[in-house]
Amino acid sequence: MTRKKSGLRISGDPRKSGGDIAGPGGPHDRNSVIVDTTNAVILDASTVTQVETLTGTPALAMLLEGRINKTTERARNLYLMNEDGAAALVTELIALAHRIGPEFGHRFTARLQHLIDTDAFTGEK
């Protein structure tokens, strides 16, 4: 672990972060899961970029970081994924937004549409 000038420790070990989702219900059941927030990371920053694998195949790198719940430690973990992994994340989030409720789903998809309309995805203006 390293120390930043803020005095907060940074954990690069993903085993130090945690949390869990369990319960008798599945992901589509409302209020049927238990969320254990012990050592869950409270996300406050993300960075994504394109990388290439050793075989030359394009992939995505997603760096997620935040404070570990109930501590002053921070987690900073890099996740690598192909297009299937990225699409799975996006579709799961869209589906969850609509399961939360029609108003939430509408606000979520409206926000996505606004980002598309303003070229936020391409960086072009």
Short mmCIF file of N, CA, C and O in Angstrom, two decimals:
data_model
loop_
_atom_site.label_atom_id
_atom_site.label_comp_id
_atom_site.label_asym_id
_atom_site.label_seq_id
_atom_site.Cartn_x
_atom_site.Cartn_y
_atom_site.Cartn_z
N MET A 1 0.83 -1.18 0.00
CA MET A 1 0.00 0.00 0.00
C MET A 1 0.88 1.24 0.00
O MET A 1 1.92 1.26 0.62
N THR A 2 0.41 2.26 -0.67
CA THR A 2 1.14 3.51 -0.70
C THR A 2 0.33 4.58 0.00
O THR A 2 -0.87 4.43 0.20
N ARG A 3 0.98 5.64 0.37
CA ARG A 3 0.29 6.76 1.01
C ARG A 3 0.33 7.96 0.08
O ARG A 3 1.37 8.29 -0.47
N LYS A 4 -0.81 8.57 -0.08
CA LYS A 4 -0.87 9.84 -0.81
C LYS A 4 -0.62 10.95 0.20
O LYS A 4 -0.65 10.74 1.40
N LYS A 5 -0.41 12.15 -0.29
CA LYS A 5 -0.19 13.28 0.60
C LYS A 5 -1.38 13.56 1.49
O LYS A 5 -1.27 14.20 2.51
N SER A 6 -2.56 13.06 1.10
CA SER A 6 -3.77 13.26 1.90
C SER A 6 -3.75 12.40 3.15
O SER A 6 -4.57 12.58 4.04
N GLY A 7 -2.83 11.44 3.21
CA GLY A 7 -2.79 10.54 4.36
C GLY A 7 -3.64 9.30 4.17
O GLY A 7 -3.61 8.40 5.00
N LEU A 8 -4.41 9.25 3.10
CA LEU A 8 -5.25 8.09 2.85
C LEU A 8 -4.42 6.99 2.20
O LEU A 8 -3.61 7.25 1.33
N ARG A 9 -4.63 5.77 2.64
CA ARG A 9 -3.92 4.66 2.03
C ARG A 9 -4.65 4.22 0.78
O ARG A 9 -5.86 4.21 0.72
N ILE A 10 -3.91 3.80 -0.23
CA ILE A 10 -4.47 3.31 -1.48
C ILE A 10 -4.23 1.81 -1.53
O ILE A 10 -3.10 1.36 -1.40
N SER A 11 -5.29 1.05 -1.72
CA SER A 11 -5.15 -0.38 -1.82
C SER A 11 -5.28 -0.78 -3.28
O SER A 11 -6.28 -0.50 -3.91
N GLY A 12 -4.27 -1.42 -3.82
CA GLY A 12 -4.35 -1.93 -5.18
C GLY A 12 -4.72 -3.40 -5.17
O GLY A 12 -4.85 -4.02 -6.21
N ASP A 13 -4.88 -3.96 -3.99
CA ASP A 13 -5.21 -5.38 -3.85
C ASP A 13 -6.73 -5.53 -3.85
O ASP A 13 -7.40 -5.14 -2.91
N PRO A 14 -7.30 -6.09 -4.93
CA PRO A 14 -8.76 -6.21 -5.00
C PRO A 14 -9.34 -7.09 -3.90
O PRO A 14 -10.52 -7.00 -3.59
N ARG A 15 -8.52 -7.90 -3.26
CA ARG A 15 -9.02 -8.74 -2.16
C ARG A 15 -9.31 -7.92 -0.92
O ARG A 15 -10.00 -8.38 -0.03
N LYS A 16 -8.79 -6.69 -0.84
CA LYS A 16 -9.06 -5.83 0.31
C LYS A 16 -10.42 -5.17 0.21
O LYS A 16 -10.96 -4.72 1.19
N SER A 17 -10.93 -5.04 -1.01
CA SER A 17 -12.28 -4.52 -1.17
C SER A 17 -13.23 -5.71 -1.15
O SER A 17 -12.81 -6.85 -1.19
N GLY A 18 -14.50 -5.44 -1.07
CA GLY A 18 -15.41 -6.58 -0.96
C GLY A 18 -16.86 -6.19 -1.13
O GLY A 18 -17.20 -5.42 -2.00
N GLY A 19 -17.66 -6.70 -0.22
CA GLY A 19 -19.10 -6.57 -0.34
C GLY A 19 -19.64 -7.79 -1.06
O GLY A 19 -18.89 -8.56 -1.66
N ASP A 20 -20.94 -7.97 -0.97
CA ASP A 20 -21.54 -9.15 -1.59
C ASP A 20 -23.02 -8.93 -1.79
O ASP A 20 -23.64 -8.12 -1.09
N ILE A 21 -23.58 -9.67 -2.71
CA ILE A 21 -25.02 -9.70 -2.94
C ILE A 21 -25.44 -11.16 -2.78
O ILE A 21 -24.88 -12.03 -3.45
N ALA A 22 -26.36 -11.40 -1.90
CA ALA A 22 -26.82 -12.77 -1.65
C ALA A 22 -28.29 -12.73 -1.31
O ALA A 22 -28.88 -11.66 -1.16
N GLY A 23 -28.86 -13.88 -1.16
CA GLY A 23 -30.25 -13.93 -0.72
C GLY A 23 -31.03 -14.99 -1.43
O GLY A 23 -30.56 -15.63 -2.38
N PRO A 24 -32.25 -15.16 -0.99
CA PRO A 24 -33.10 -16.20 -1.58
C PRO A 24 -33.61 -15.83 -2.97
O PRO A 24 -33.93 -16.70 -3.76
N GLY A 25 -33.66 -14.54 -3.27
CA GLY A 25 -34.17 -14.10 -4.56
C GLY A 25 -33.07 -13.94 -5.58
O GLY A 25 -31.88 -13.99 -5.25
N GLY A 26 -33.47 -13.76 -6.81
CA GLY A 26 -32.51 -13.54 -7.88
C GLY A 26 -32.40 -12.06 -8.20
O GLY A 26 -33.08 -11.23 -7.57
N PRO A 27 -31.59 -11.72 -9.17
CA PRO A 27 -31.38 -10.30 -9.51
C PRO A 27 -32.64 -9.61 -10.03
O PRO A 27 -32.71 -8.39 -10.03
N HIS A 28 -33.63 -10.37 -10.47
CA HIS A 28 -34.86 -9.77 -10.99
C HIS A 28 -35.96 -9.67 -9.93
O HIS A 28 -37.02 -9.14 -10.21
N ASP A 29 -35.72 -10.19 -8.73
CA ASP A 29 -36.71 -10.13 -7.66
C ASP A 29 -36.51 -8.84 -6.86
O ASP A 29 -35.40 -8.54 -6.42
N ARG A 30 -37.59 -8.10 -6.68
CA ARG A 30 -37.51 -6.84 -5.93
C ARG A 30 -37.45 -7.13 -4.43
O ARG A 30 -38.22 -7.91 -3.91
N ASN A 31 -36.48 -6.49 -3.77
CA ASN A 31 -36.32 -6.59 -2.31
C ASN A 31 -36.12 -8.03 -1.84
O ASN A 31 -36.57 -8.39 -0.76
N SER A 32 -35.48 -8.84 -2.64
CA SER A 32 -35.28 -10.24 -2.28
C SER A 32 -33.82 -10.62 -2.16
O SER A 32 -33.47 -11.79 -2.21
N VAL A 33 -32.95 -9.64 -2.05
CA VAL A 33 -31.53 -9.92 -1.88
C VAL A 33 -31.02 -9.15 -0.67
O VAL A 33 -31.61 -8.16 -0.24
N ILE A 34 -29.93 -9.62 -0.14
CA ILE A 34 -29.26 -8.96 0.97
C ILE A 34 -27.94 -8.43 0.43
O ILE A 34 -27.20 -9.15 -0.23
N VAL A 35 -27.66 -7.17 0.72
CA VAL A 35 -26.43 -6.55 0.27
C VAL A 35 -25.53 -6.36 1.48
O VAL A 35 -25.91 -5.71 2.45
N ASP A 36 -24.35 -6.97 1.43
CA ASP A 36 -23.35 -6.81 2.48
C ASP A 36 -22.39 -5.72 2.00
O ASP A 36 -21.65 -5.92 1.04
N THR A 37 -22.40 -4.57 2.66
CA THR A 37 -21.56 -3.46 2.23
C THR A 37 -20.20 -3.44 2.91
O THR A 37 -19.43 -2.49 2.74
N THR A 38 -19.87 -4.49 3.66
CA THR A 38 -18.57 -4.57 4.31
C THR A 38 -17.47 -4.51 3.26
O THR A 38 -17.43 -5.33 2.34
N ASN A 39 -16.63 -3.54 3.36
CA ASN A 39 -15.51 -3.33 2.43
C ASN A 39 -15.94 -3.08 0.99
O ASN A 39 -15.14 -3.24 0.08
N ALA A 40 -17.20 -2.71 0.78
CA ALA A 40 -17.64 -2.35 -0.56
C ALA A 40 -16.95 -1.04 -0.96
O ALA A 40 -16.69 -0.19 -0.12
N VAL A 41 -16.67 -0.90 -2.23
CA VAL A 41 -16.03 0.31 -2.73
C VAL A 41 -17.12 1.30 -3.13
O VAL A 41 -18.02 0.97 -3.89
N ILE A 42 -17.02 2.51 -2.60
CA ILE A 42 -17.95 3.57 -2.95
C ILE A 42 -17.33 4.30 -4.13
O ILE A 42 -16.42 5.13 -3.97
N LEU A 43 -17.79 3.97 -5.31
CA LEU A 43 -17.19 4.45 -6.55
C LEU A 43 -17.25 5.97 -6.65
O LEU A 43 -18.31 6.56 -6.46
N ASP A 44 -16.10 6.58 -6.90
CA ASP A 44 -16.09 8.03 -7.11
C ASP A 44 -15.24 8.44 -8.31
O ASP A 44 -15.16 9.62 -8.63
N ALA A 45 -14.64 7.48 -8.98
CA ALA A 45 -13.87 7.81 -10.18
C ALA A 45 -13.77 6.61 -11.10
O ALA A 45 -13.70 5.47 -10.63
N SER A 46 -13.81 6.88 -12.38
CA SER A 46 -13.63 5.81 -13.36
C SER A 46 -12.90 6.37 -14.57
O SER A 46 -13.07 7.52 -14.93
N THR A 47 -12.06 5.53 -15.14
CA THR A 47 -11.34 5.88 -16.35
C THR A 47 -11.39 4.67 -17.26
O THR A 47 -11.19 3.54 -16.81
N VAL A 48 -11.69 4.90 -18.53
CA VAL A 48 -11.72 3.80 -19.49
C VAL A 48 -10.81 4.14 -20.67
O VAL A 48 -10.64 5.31 -21.02
N THR A 49 -10.25 3.11 -21.26
CA THR A 49 -9.40 3.31 -22.43
C THR A 49 -9.37 2.03 -23.26
O THR A 49 -9.77 0.97 -22.80
N GLN A 50 -8.91 2.17 -24.49
CA GLN A 50 -8.74 1.02 -25.36
C GLN A 50 -7.32 0.50 -25.21
O GLN A 50 -6.36 1.27 -25.12
N VAL A 51 -7.19 -0.82 -25.17
CA VAL A 51 -5.88 -1.46 -25.12
C VAL A 51 -5.89 -2.60 -26.13
O VAL A 51 -6.92 -2.92 -26.70
N GLU A 52 -4.74 -3.18 -26.36
CA GLU A 52 -4.64 -4.37 -27.21
C GLU A 52 -4.09 -5.51 -26.38
O GLU A 52 -3.20 -5.32 -25.56
N THR A 53 -4.62 -6.69 -26.63
CA THR A 53 -4.11 -7.88 -25.96
C THR A 53 -2.81 -8.31 -26.64
O THR A 53 -2.41 -7.73 -27.65
N LEU A 54 -2.17 -9.30 -26.08
CA LEU A 54 -0.92 -9.80 -26.68
C LEU A 54 -1.12 -10.32 -28.09
O LEU A 54 -0.20 -10.32 -28.90
N THR A 55 -2.35 -10.75 -28.40
CA THR A 55 -2.64 -11.25 -29.74
C THR A 55 -3.03 -10.13 -30.71
O THR A 55 -3.31 -10.37 -31.87
N GLY A 56 -3.07 -8.88 -30.21
CA GLY A 56 -3.42 -7.75 -31.06
C GLY A 56 -4.91 -7.47 -31.11
O GLY A 56 -5.34 -6.56 -31.82
N THR A 57 -5.70 -8.21 -30.36
CA THR A 57 -7.14 -8.00 -30.32
C THR A 57 -7.45 -6.77 -29.46
O THR A 57 -6.92 -6.65 -28.36
N PRO A 58 -8.31 -5.87 -29.93
CA PRO A 58 -8.66 -4.72 -29.09
C PRO A 58 -9.47 -5.16 -27.88
O PRO A 58 -10.25 -6.11 -27.93
N ALA A 59 -9.28 -4.45 -26.79
CA ALA A 59 -10.00 -4.72 -25.55
C ALA A 59 -10.22 -3.41 -24.81
O ALA A 59 -9.69 -2.37 -25.22
N LEU A 60 -11.00 -3.46 -23.77
CA LEU A 60 -11.26 -2.28 -22.96
C LEU A 60 -10.58 -2.44 -21.61
O LEU A 60 -10.56 -3.54 -21.05
N ALA A 61 -10.06 -1.34 -21.10
CA ALA A 61 -9.51 -1.31 -19.75
C ALA A 61 -10.34 -0.30 -18.97
O ALA A 61 -10.55 0.82 -19.43
N MET A 62 -10.87 -0.73 -17.82
CA MET A 62 -11.69 0.14 -16.99
C MET A 62 -11.07 0.21 -15.60
O MET A 62 -10.96 -0.81 -14.92
N LEU A 63 -10.65 1.40 -15.21
CA LEU A 63 -10.07 1.62 -13.90
C LEU A 63 -11.15 2.21 -13.01
O LEU A 63 -11.67 3.29 -13.29
N LEU A 64 -11.52 1.48 -11.96
CA LEU A 64 -12.54 1.94 -11.03
C LEU A 64 -11.88 2.20 -9.68
O LEU A 64 -11.07 1.40 -9.22
N GLU A 65 -12.25 3.32 -9.07
CA GLU A 65 -11.65 3.62 -7.77
C GLU A 65 -12.63 4.34 -6.87
O GLU A 65 -13.56 4.98 -7.32
N GLY A 66 -12.39 4.18 -5.57
CA GLY A 66 -13.23 4.83 -4.58
C GLY A 66 -12.81 4.43 -3.19
O GLY A 66 -11.93 3.60 -2.99
N ARG A 67 -13.48 5.03 -2.22
CA ARG A 67 -13.19 4.74 -0.82
C ARG A 67 -13.82 3.42 -0.42
O ARG A 67 -14.93 3.09 -0.82
N ILE A 68 -13.08 2.65 0.37
CA ILE A 68 -13.62 1.39 0.89
C ILE A 68 -14.53 1.74 2.06
O ILE A 68 -14.12 2.46 2.98
N ASN A 69 -15.75 1.26 2.01
CA ASN A 69 -16.78 1.59 2.99
C ASN A 69 -16.28 1.42 4.42
O ASN A 69 -15.64 0.43 4.76
N LYS A 70 -16.59 2.40 5.25
CA LYS A 70 -16.28 2.40 6.68
C LYS A 70 -14.79 2.41 6.98
O LYS A 70 -14.37 2.00 8.05
N THR A 71 -13.97 2.86 6.03
CA THR A 71 -12.53 2.98 6.25
C THR A 71 -12.06 4.27 5.58
O THR A 71 -12.83 4.92 4.87
N THR A 72 -10.81 4.59 5.79
CA THR A 72 -10.21 5.70 5.05
C THR A 72 -9.40 5.18 3.87
O THR A 72 -8.84 5.97 3.12
N GLU A 73 -9.35 3.87 3.70
CA GLU A 73 -8.60 3.28 2.59
C GLU A 73 -9.36 3.45 1.29
O GLU A 73 -10.58 3.55 1.28
N ARG A 74 -8.59 3.46 0.21
CA ARG A 74 -9.18 3.54 -1.12
C ARG A 74 -8.77 2.32 -1.92
O ARG A 74 -7.70 1.76 -1.71
N ALA A 75 -9.64 1.91 -2.82
CA ALA A 75 -9.33 0.83 -3.74
C ALA A 75 -9.21 1.42 -5.13
O ALA A 75 -9.93 2.35 -5.49
N ARG A 76 -8.30 0.87 -5.89
CA ARG A 76 -8.08 1.32 -7.28
C ARG A 76 -7.76 0.07 -8.07
O ARG A 76 -6.65 -0.45 -7.98
N ASN A 77 -8.75 -0.43 -8.83
CA ASN A 77 -8.60 -1.70 -9.51
C ASN A 77 -8.91 -1.57 -10.99
O ASN A 77 -9.88 -0.92 -11.38
N LEU A 78 -8.09 -2.24 -11.79
CA LEU A 78 -8.24 -2.22 -13.23
C LEU A 78 -8.94 -3.50 -13.68
O LEU A 78 -8.58 -4.59 -13.25
N TYR A 79 -9.93 -3.34 -14.54
CA TYR A 79 -10.65 -4.48 -15.11
C TYR A 79 -10.45 -4.46 -16.61
O TYR A 79 -10.58 -3.42 -17.25
N LEU A 80 -10.12 -5.60 -17.17
CA LEU A 80 -9.95 -5.75 -18.62
C LEU A 80 -11.11 -6.56 -19.15
O LEU A 80 -11.52 -7.55 -18.53
N MET A 81 -11.63 -6.18 -20.32
CA MET A 81 -12.76 -6.92 -20.89
C MET A 81 -12.80 -6.76 -22.39
O MET A 81 -12.28 -5.79 -22.94
N ASN A 82 -13.43 -7.73 -23.02
CA ASN A 82 -13.66 -7.63 -24.46
C ASN A 82 -15.04 -7.01 -24.68
O ASN A 82 -15.70 -6.58 -23.73
N GLU A 83 -15.49 -6.97 -25.93
CA GLU A 83 -16.78 -6.35 -26.23
C GLU A 83 -17.95 -7.09 -25.57
O GLU A 83 -18.95 -6.47 -25.21
N ASP A 84 -17.83 -8.40 -25.39
CA ASP A 84 -18.89 -9.13 -24.71
C ASP A 84 -19.03 -8.69 -23.25
O ASP A 84 -20.14 -8.50 -22.75
N GLY A 85 -17.90 -8.53 -22.58
CA GLY A 85 -17.94 -8.08 -21.19
C GLY A 85 -18.50 -6.68 -21.07
O GLY A 85 -19.31 -6.39 -20.18
N ALA A 86 -18.09 -5.79 -21.95
CA ALA A 86 -18.58 -4.41 -21.92
C ALA A 86 -20.08 -4.36 -22.22
O ALA A 86 -20.84 -3.66 -21.55
N ALA A 87 -20.52 -5.11 -23.23
CA ALA A 87 -21.94 -5.13 -23.57
C ALA A 87 -22.77 -5.71 -22.44
O ALA A 87 -23.88 -5.24 -22.16
N ALA A 88 -22.24 -6.71 -21.76
CA ALA A 88 -22.96 -7.30 -20.63
C ALA A 88 -23.17 -6.27 -19.52
O ALA A 88 -24.26 -6.17 -18.95
N LEU A 89 -22.14 -5.48 -19.23
CA LEU A 89 -22.28 -4.44 -18.20
C LEU A 89 -23.33 -3.42 -18.60
O LEU A 89 -24.20 -3.05 -17.80
N VAL A 90 -23.27 -2.94 -19.82
CA VAL A 90 -24.19 -1.91 -20.28
C VAL A 90 -25.63 -2.43 -20.27
O VAL A 90 -26.54 -1.76 -19.76
N THR A 91 -25.86 -3.61 -20.81
CA THR A 91 -27.23 -4.13 -20.87
C THR A 91 -27.78 -4.45 -19.48
O THR A 91 -28.97 -4.23 -19.23
N GLU A 92 -26.91 -4.92 -18.58
CA GLU A 92 -27.37 -5.17 -17.20
C GLU A 92 -27.80 -3.87 -16.53
O GLU A 92 -28.79 -3.82 -15.82
N LEU A 93 -27.04 -2.79 -16.73
CA LEU A 93 -27.38 -1.51 -16.13
C LEU A 93 -28.68 -0.95 -16.71
O LEU A 93 -29.52 -0.42 -15.98
N ILE A 94 -28.86 -1.06 -18.02
CA ILE A 94 -30.09 -0.57 -18.64
C ILE A 94 -31.29 -1.38 -18.14
O ILE A 94 -32.33 -0.81 -17.77
N ALA A 95 -31.14 -2.70 -18.08
CA ALA A 95 -32.24 -3.55 -17.59
C ALA A 95 -32.57 -3.23 -16.14
O ALA A 95 -33.74 -3.15 -15.76
N LEU A 96 -31.54 -3.05 -15.32
CA LEU A 96 -31.78 -2.74 -13.90
C LEU A 96 -32.48 -1.40 -13.75
O LEU A 96 -33.40 -1.26 -12.93
N ALA A 97 -32.09 -0.41 -14.55
CA ALA A 97 -32.73 0.90 -14.48
C ALA A 97 -34.23 0.78 -14.72
O ALA A 97 -35.04 1.41 -14.03
N HIS A 98 -34.63 -0.05 -15.65
CA HIS A 98 -36.06 -0.22 -15.95
C HIS A 98 -36.76 -1.06 -14.89
O HIS A 98 -37.95 -0.85 -14.63
N ARG A 99 -36.05 -2.00 -14.27
CA ARG A 99 -36.66 -2.78 -13.18
C ARG A 99 -36.88 -1.92 -11.94
O ARG A 99 -37.80 -2.15 -11.17
N ILE A 100 -36.03 -0.91 -11.73
CA ILE A 100 -36.20 -0.02 -10.59
C ILE A 100 -37.54 0.69 -10.69
O ILE A 100 -38.24 0.87 -9.70
N GLY A 101 -37.92 1.08 -11.88
CA GLY A 101 -39.21 1.73 -12.09
C GLY A 101 -39.19 2.50 -13.38
O GLY A 101 -38.13 2.89 -13.88
N PRO A 102 -40.37 2.75 -13.93
CA PRO A 102 -40.45 3.44 -15.22
C PRO A 102 -39.83 4.84 -15.18
O PRO A 102 -39.19 5.26 -16.14
N GLU A 103 -40.02 5.57 -14.08
CA GLU A 103 -39.46 6.92 -14.00
C GLU A 103 -37.94 6.87 -14.01
O GLU A 103 -37.28 7.64 -14.72
N PHE A 104 -37.36 5.97 -13.21
CA PHE A 104 -35.91 5.85 -13.16
C PHE A 104 -35.38 5.41 -14.52
O PHE A 104 -34.41 5.97 -15.02
N GLY A 105 -36.03 4.41 -15.11
CA GLY A 105 -35.61 3.93 -16.43
C GLY A 105 -35.66 5.02 -17.48
O GLY A 105 -34.76 5.15 -18.31
N HIS A 106 -36.71 5.85 -17.42
CA HIS A 106 -36.83 6.95 -18.38
C HIS A 106 -35.72 7.97 -18.17
O HIS A 106 -35.10 8.43 -19.15
N ARG A 107 -35.44 8.35 -16.93
CA ARG A 107 -34.37 9.32 -16.66
C ARG A 107 -33.02 8.78 -17.09
O ARG A 107 -32.20 9.50 -17.66
N PHE A 108 -32.80 7.49 -16.85
CA PHE A 108 -31.53 6.86 -17.21
C PHE A 108 -31.33 6.85 -18.73
O PHE A 108 -30.30 7.28 -19.23
N THR A 109 -32.34 6.39 -19.45
CA THR A 109 -32.21 6.33 -20.91
C THR A 109 -32.19 7.73 -21.51
O THR A 109 -31.53 7.96 -22.52
N ALA A 110 -32.90 8.69 -20.90
CA ALA A 110 -32.85 10.07 -21.38
C ALA A 110 -31.44 10.64 -21.21
O ALA A 110 -30.94 11.36 -22.08
N ARG A 111 -30.80 10.30 -20.11
CA ARG A 111 -29.43 10.76 -19.88
C ARG A 111 -28.48 10.15 -20.91
O ARG A 111 -27.62 10.83 -21.46
N LEU A 112 -28.65 8.85 -21.18
CA LEU A 112 -27.84 8.21 -22.22
C LEU A 112 -28.06 8.88 -23.57
O LEU A 112 -27.10 9.17 -24.30
N GLN A 113 -29.32 9.16 -23.91
CA GLN A 113 -29.63 9.80 -25.18
C GLN A 113 -29.01 11.18 -25.26
O GLN A 113 -28.47 11.58 -26.30
N HIS A 114 -29.05 11.93 -24.16
CA HIS A 114 -28.42 13.26 -24.13
C HIS A 114 -26.92 13.14 -24.40
O HIS A 114 -26.36 13.94 -25.16
N LEU A 115 -26.27 12.17 -23.81
CA LEU A 115 -24.84 11.98 -24.04
C LEU A 115 -24.55 11.62 -25.49
O LEU A 115 -23.57 12.08 -26.07
N ILE A 116 -25.42 10.82 -26.09
CA ILE A 116 -25.26 10.46 -27.50
C ILE A 116 -25.47 11.71 -28.38
O ILE A 116 -24.67 11.99 -29.28
N ASP A 117 -26.53 12.46 -28.08
CA ASP A 117 -26.84 13.65 -28.88
C ASP A 117 -25.79 14.73 -28.81
O ASP A 117 -25.61 15.51 -29.76
N THR A 118 -25.08 14.82 -27.71
CA THR A 118 -24.06 15.86 -27.54
C THR A 118 -22.66 15.34 -27.87
O THR A 118 -21.67 15.98 -27.55
N ASP A 119 -22.60 14.18 -28.51
CA ASP A 119 -21.33 13.58 -28.92
C ASP A 119 -20.37 13.30 -27.77
O ASP A 119 -19.16 13.31 -27.94
N ALA A 120 -20.93 13.09 -26.59
CA ALA A 120 -20.08 12.79 -25.43
C ALA A 120 -19.35 11.47 -25.60
O ALA A 120 -18.28 11.27 -25.03
N PHE A 121 -19.90 10.56 -26.39
CA PHE A 121 -19.26 9.26 -26.58
C PHE A 121 -18.07 9.33 -27.51
O PHE A 121 -17.13 8.58 -27.38
N THR A 122 -18.12 10.23 -28.46
CA THR A 122 -17.04 10.31 -29.45
C THR A 122 -16.01 11.37 -29.10
O THR A 122 -14.92 11.35 -29.61
N GLY A 123 -16.40 12.29 -28.23
CA GLY A 123 -15.51 13.38 -27.88
C GLY A 123 -15.50 14.48 -28.92
O GLY A 123 -14.78 15.46 -28.80
N GLU A 124 -16.33 14.35 -29.97
CA GLU A 124 -16.40 15.37 -31.03
C GLU A 124 -17.46 16.39 -30.65
O GLU A 124 -18.44 16.08 -29.98
N LYS A 125 -17.28 17.62 -31.12
CA LYS A 125 -18.26 18.67 -30.84
C LYS A 125 -18.74 19.29 -32.11
O LYS A 125 -18.07 19.37 -33.07
#
